[in-house]
Coordinates of C-alpha atoms in Angstrom, one line a residue:
M26 CA -39.2 -3.4 -19.0
I27 CA -38.7 -1.2 -15.9
S28 CA -37.3 -4.1 -13.9
L29 CA -34.9 -5.0 -16.7
L30 CA -33.7 -1.4 -16.8
A31 CA -33.3 -1.4 -13.0
A32 CA -31.2 -4.6 -13.2
A33 CA -29.0 -3.2 -15.9
S34 CA -28.5 0.0 -13.8
L35 CA -27.4 -2.1 -10.8
L36 CA -24.9 -4.0 -12.9
T37 CA -23.3 -0.9 -14.4
A38 CA -23.4 1.2 -11.1
Q39 CA -20.0 2.3 -9.9
P40 CA -19.0 1.4 -6.3
Y41 CA -18.9 4.1 -3.7
C42 CA -15.4 5.4 -3.0
A43 CA -14.7 7.3 0.2
P44 CA -13.9 11.0 -0.7
I45 CA -10.3 12.1 -0.6
N46 CA -9.2 15.6 -1.6
G47 CA -6.8 15.8 -4.5
V48 CA -7.3 12.3 -5.9
D49 CA -8.6 13.6 -9.3
A50 CA -5.5 15.6 -9.8
L51 CA -3.3 12.6 -8.8
L52 CA -5.0 10.3 -11.2
A53 CA -4.8 12.8 -14.0
R54 CA -1.1 12.6 -13.9
P55 CA 0.7 10.6 -16.6
E56 CA 2.8 8.4 -14.3
R57 CA 1.7 4.8 -14.4
I58 CA 3.3 3.8 -11.0
I59 CA 2.0 5.6 -7.9
V60 CA 3.8 4.8 -4.7
L61 CA 2.4 5.8 -1.3
G62 CA 4.8 5.7 1.6
E63 CA 3.2 5.2 5.0
V64 CA 4.0 4.8 8.7
H65 CA 3.0 1.2 9.4
G66 CA 0.2 0.5 11.9
T67 CA -2.3 3.3 11.5
A68 CA -6.0 3.1 10.8
E69 CA -6.2 6.1 8.5
T70 CA -3.6 5.4 5.8
P71 CA -5.0 2.0 4.6
E72 CA -8.4 3.5 4.5
A73 CA -7.1 6.4 2.3
F74 CA -5.2 4.1 0.1
L75 CA -8.3 2.0 -0.5
A76 CA -10.1 5.2 -1.5
M77 CA -7.3 6.0 -4.0
V78 CA -7.4 2.5 -5.5
C79 CA -11.2 2.7 -5.7
E80 CA -11.1 5.9 -7.8
A81 CA -8.3 4.6 -10.0
A82 CA -10.1 1.3 -10.6
K83 CA -13.1 3.3 -12.0
Q84 CA -10.8 4.5 -14.8
G85 CA -9.3 1.1 -15.7
P86 CA -7.4 -2.0 -14.4
V87 CA -5.3 -1.5 -11.2
T88 CA -2.7 -3.8 -9.7
V89 CA -2.2 -3.1 -6.0
G90 CA 1.4 -3.6 -4.8
L91 CA 1.6 -4.6 -1.1
E92 CA 4.7 -4.8 1.1
M93 CA 4.0 -8.4 2.0
P94 CA 5.9 -11.6 1.3
E95 CA 5.7 -12.6 -2.4
T96 CA 4.9 -16.1 -1.2
D97 CA 1.5 -14.8 -0.1
R98 CA 0.4 -14.4 -3.7
P99 CA -1.5 -17.7 -4.0
L100 CA -3.3 -16.9 -0.7
L101 CA -4.2 -13.4 -1.8
D102 CA -5.4 -14.8 -5.2
M103 CA -7.7 -17.1 -3.3
V104 CA -9.0 -14.1 -1.2
M105 CA -9.8 -12.0 -4.3
S106 CA -11.5 -15.0 -6.0
A107 CA -13.6 -15.9 -3.0
P108 CA -17.4 -16.2 -3.7
D109 CA -18.4 -14.0 -0.8
E110 CA -16.8 -11.6 1.8
A111 CA -17.1 -14.1 4.7
T112 CA -15.1 -16.6 2.7
A113 CA -12.5 -14.0 1.7
A114 CA -12.1 -13.0 5.3
R115 CA -11.6 -16.7 6.4
F116 CA -9.0 -17.2 3.7
L117 CA -7.2 -14.0 4.8
R118 CA -7.1 -15.1 8.4
A119 CA -5.5 -18.4 7.3
G120 CA -2.3 -16.6 6.5
D121 CA -0.2 -14.0 8.3
F122 CA -3.2 -11.9 9.3
G123 CA -4.2 -14.7 11.6
D124 CA -0.7 -14.9 13.2
P125 CA -0.4 -12.9 16.4
R126 CA 3.4 -12.7 15.9
R127 CA 2.8 -10.4 12.8
D128 CA 2.8 -7.3 14.9
D129 CA 4.9 -4.7 13.0
G130 CA 1.9 -2.9 11.5
R131 CA 1.8 -4.4 8.1
H132 CA -0.8 -7.0 9.2
S133 CA -3.0 -4.7 11.2
L134 CA -6.8 -4.7 11.4
A135 CA -6.8 -1.7 9.1
M136 CA -4.8 -3.6 6.5
F137 CA -7.1 -6.6 6.9
D138 CA -10.1 -4.4 6.3
M139 CA -8.4 -2.7 3.3
I140 CA -7.8 -6.0 1.6
L141 CA -11.4 -7.0 2.1
G142 CA -12.2 -3.6 0.5
F143 CA -10.2 -4.6 -2.5
W144 CA -12.3 -7.8 -2.7
R145 CA -15.5 -5.7 -2.6
L146 CA -14.2 -3.6 -5.5
K147 CA -13.5 -6.7 -7.6
A148 CA -16.9 -8.2 -6.6
A149 CA -18.5 -4.9 -7.9
G150 CA -16.9 -5.6 -11.3
L151 CA -13.8 -3.5 -11.2
D152 CA -10.5 -5.0 -12.4
V153 CA -8.3 -5.1 -9.3
A154 CA -5.5 -7.5 -8.6
L155 CA -3.1 -7.8 -5.6
H156 CA 0.6 -8.2 -6.0
P157 CA 2.7 -8.8 -2.8
F158 CA 6.3 -8.0 -3.7
A159 CA 8.6 -8.4 -0.6
G160 CA 11.1 -11.1 -1.4
R161 CA 12.4 -13.6 1.2
M162 CA 15.8 -12.6 2.5
S163 CA 18.5 -14.7 1.0
V164 CA 21.3 -16.3 3.1
I165 CA 24.1 -14.4 1.3
R166 CA 26.5 -13.4 4.0
G167 CA 27.0 -9.6 4.3
R168 CA 23.8 -8.8 2.4
D169 CA 22.7 -5.3 3.6
Q170 CA 19.6 -3.1 3.3
A171 CA 20.7 -1.7 0.0
W172 CA 20.3 -5.1 -1.6
W173 CA 16.9 -5.5 0.0
E174 CA 15.8 -2.2 -1.6
L175 CA 16.9 -3.3 -5.0
E176 CA 15.2 -6.6 -4.6
M177 CA 12.0 -4.9 -3.4
A178 CA 12.1 -2.6 -6.5
Y179 CA 12.4 -5.7 -8.7
G180 CA 9.4 -7.3 -7.0
I181 CA 7.4 -4.2 -7.6
S182 CA 8.3 -4.0 -11.3
R183 CA 7.2 -7.6 -11.9
A184 CA 3.6 -6.4 -11.5
L185 CA 4.0 -4.4 -14.8
V186 CA 5.1 -7.6 -16.5
D187 CA 2.2 -9.6 -15.2
R188 CA -0.4 -7.0 -16.0
P189 CA 1.0 -4.6 -18.6
D190 CA -2.2 -2.6 -19.1
A191 CA -2.9 -1.9 -15.4
R192 CA -2.0 1.1 -13.4
L193 CA 0.3 0.1 -10.5
M194 CA -0.5 1.5 -7.0
V195 CA 1.9 0.6 -4.3
L196 CA 1.6 0.8 -0.5
V197 CA 5.0 0.6 1.3
G198 CA 6.9 2.2 4.2
N199 CA 7.8 5.8 3.9
L200 CA 11.5 5.1 3.6
H201 CA 11.1 2.6 0.7
A202 CA 8.9 5.2 -1.2
R203 CA 11.7 7.7 -1.4
K204 CA 13.4 8.4 -4.8
T205 CA 16.6 9.7 -3.2
V206 CA 19.0 8.5 -0.5
Y207 CA 18.1 9.4 3.0
D208 CA 21.1 11.1 4.5
R209 CA 20.2 10.1 8.1
W210 CA 20.4 6.4 7.0
S211 CA 22.8 6.6 4.1
E212 CA 23.8 3.0 4.6
V213 CA 20.4 2.0 3.2
G214 CA 21.5 3.2 -0.2
L215 CA 18.9 4.2 -2.8
P216 CA 15.4 3.2 -1.6
A217 CA 13.2 0.9 -3.6
A218 CA 11.2 3.7 -5.4
G219 CA 14.5 5.2 -6.6
H220 CA 15.2 2.1 -8.6
L221 CA 12.0 2.4 -10.6
Y222 CA 11.8 4.1 -13.9
P223 CA 11.7 7.8 -12.9
A224 CA 9.5 9.2 -15.7
D225 CA 6.8 6.7 -14.9
T226 CA 6.9 6.8 -11.1
L227 CA 5.1 9.2 -8.8
T228 CA 5.7 9.0 -5.0
L229 CA 3.8 10.3 -2.1
R230 CA 4.8 10.4 1.6
T231 CA 2.2 10.1 4.3
T232 CA 2.5 13.1 6.6
Q233 CA 3.3 12.9 10.3
Q234 CA 0.7 15.0 12.1
G235 CA 0.7 13.4 15.5
G236 CA -1.5 10.7 16.9
Q237 CA -0.4 7.1 17.3
S238 CA 0.7 4.1 15.2
W239 CA 1.2 0.4 16.1
N240 CA 4.8 -0.6 15.6
C241 CA 7.7 -2.3 17.2
Q242 CA 10.3 -0.2 19.0
E243 CA 11.7 -1.5 22.3
E244 CA 8.4 -3.4 22.4
C245 CA 5.5 -3.7 20.0
G246 CA 2.4 -1.6 20.7
A247 CA 0.7 1.7 20.2
H248 CA 3.3 4.5 20.1
D249 CA 3.0 8.3 19.8
G250 CA 4.0 9.6 16.4
M251 CA 5.9 12.8 15.6
A252 CA 4.0 15.9 14.6
I253 CA 6.3 17.5 12.1
D254 CA 3.9 18.4 9.3
D255 CA 1.1 21.0 9.0
P256 CA -1.6 19.8 11.4
D257 CA -4.4 21.3 9.2
A258 CA -3.4 19.7 5.9
R259 CA -5.7 17.1 4.5
G260 CA -5.8 15.0 1.3
I261 CA -3.3 14.6 -1.5
I262 CA -1.0 17.6 -2.1
L263 CA 1.2 17.4 -5.2
G264 CA 4.6 19.1 -5.5
S265 CA 8.2 18.2 -4.9
M266 CA 8.8 17.3 -1.3
D267 CA 11.9 16.7 0.8
D268 CA 14.4 17.8 -1.8
G269 CA 12.9 15.7 -4.5
A270 CA 12.5 12.5 -2.5
Y271 CA 8.7 12.6 -3.1
D272 CA 6.3 14.1 -5.6
G273 CA 3.7 15.0 -2.9
V274 CA 2.2 14.0 0.3
L275 CA -1.0 12.4 1.6
A276 CA -2.2 14.2 4.7
V277 CA -4.6 12.1 6.9
G278 CA -4.4 14.2 10.1
P279 CA -3.5 12.7 13.5
T280 CA -3.5 8.9 13.2
T281 CA -5.0 6.1 15.3
A282 CA -3.0 3.0 16.1
S283 CA -4.4 -0.2 14.4
P284 CA -3.5 -3.3 16.3
P285 CA -2.5 -6.6 14.6
A286 CA -5.4 -8.5 13.1
G287 CA -4.0 -11.7 14.6
Q288 CA -4.5 -10.4 18.1

């Protein structure tokens, strides 16, 4: 009898989620779509996003929107359906994560580990699905970034059609996560998050508190980041930010560059 109770306890046990300040207040919000903007190529932001998804998945189904090509969906479905973590990792390396040319930060070691973390959540019995939403650029002459933002928003919104009962949590670059036009790059037009239904969308910006990130400037590699936010802030802080562009920030402190998984 005791052994049966112990087995039942193991089956119903919730997975451990890394602690993150402010996540309870975030998940208590009514918005169904939570968009986290990041600086690509850090070790800390994917880890924090995994913790956010973990806590959300304890409450119900979650679809994870990733700024990766929509054509990766069959591969990511295979990863999430893999019978064990080693197989999931092998499948993941068969795609862009195994390609050394994918060096702009979106296919970093930290992102690789984050996706395996999603696999672990599903293996633990939580309802987590992945939804890559970046469309392939068309060959329409004169197409500019504003069209790309609109197409990205459409790709994000399709996750709600595929899984209407799931919360949608999106990880994307800071610019795409804005709800308003960025005056410095006004030619971009309205960023992707600005095209989503406003009453159901909450956006966060990852702070810039110094450290490094792996990205491509004149060359790809680890580059020093700006330190423009409160250096002591940590966790999720809700409140209108940047003149309404975001509904809060995620502060992870000074960041560490995460190199491409393919290298």
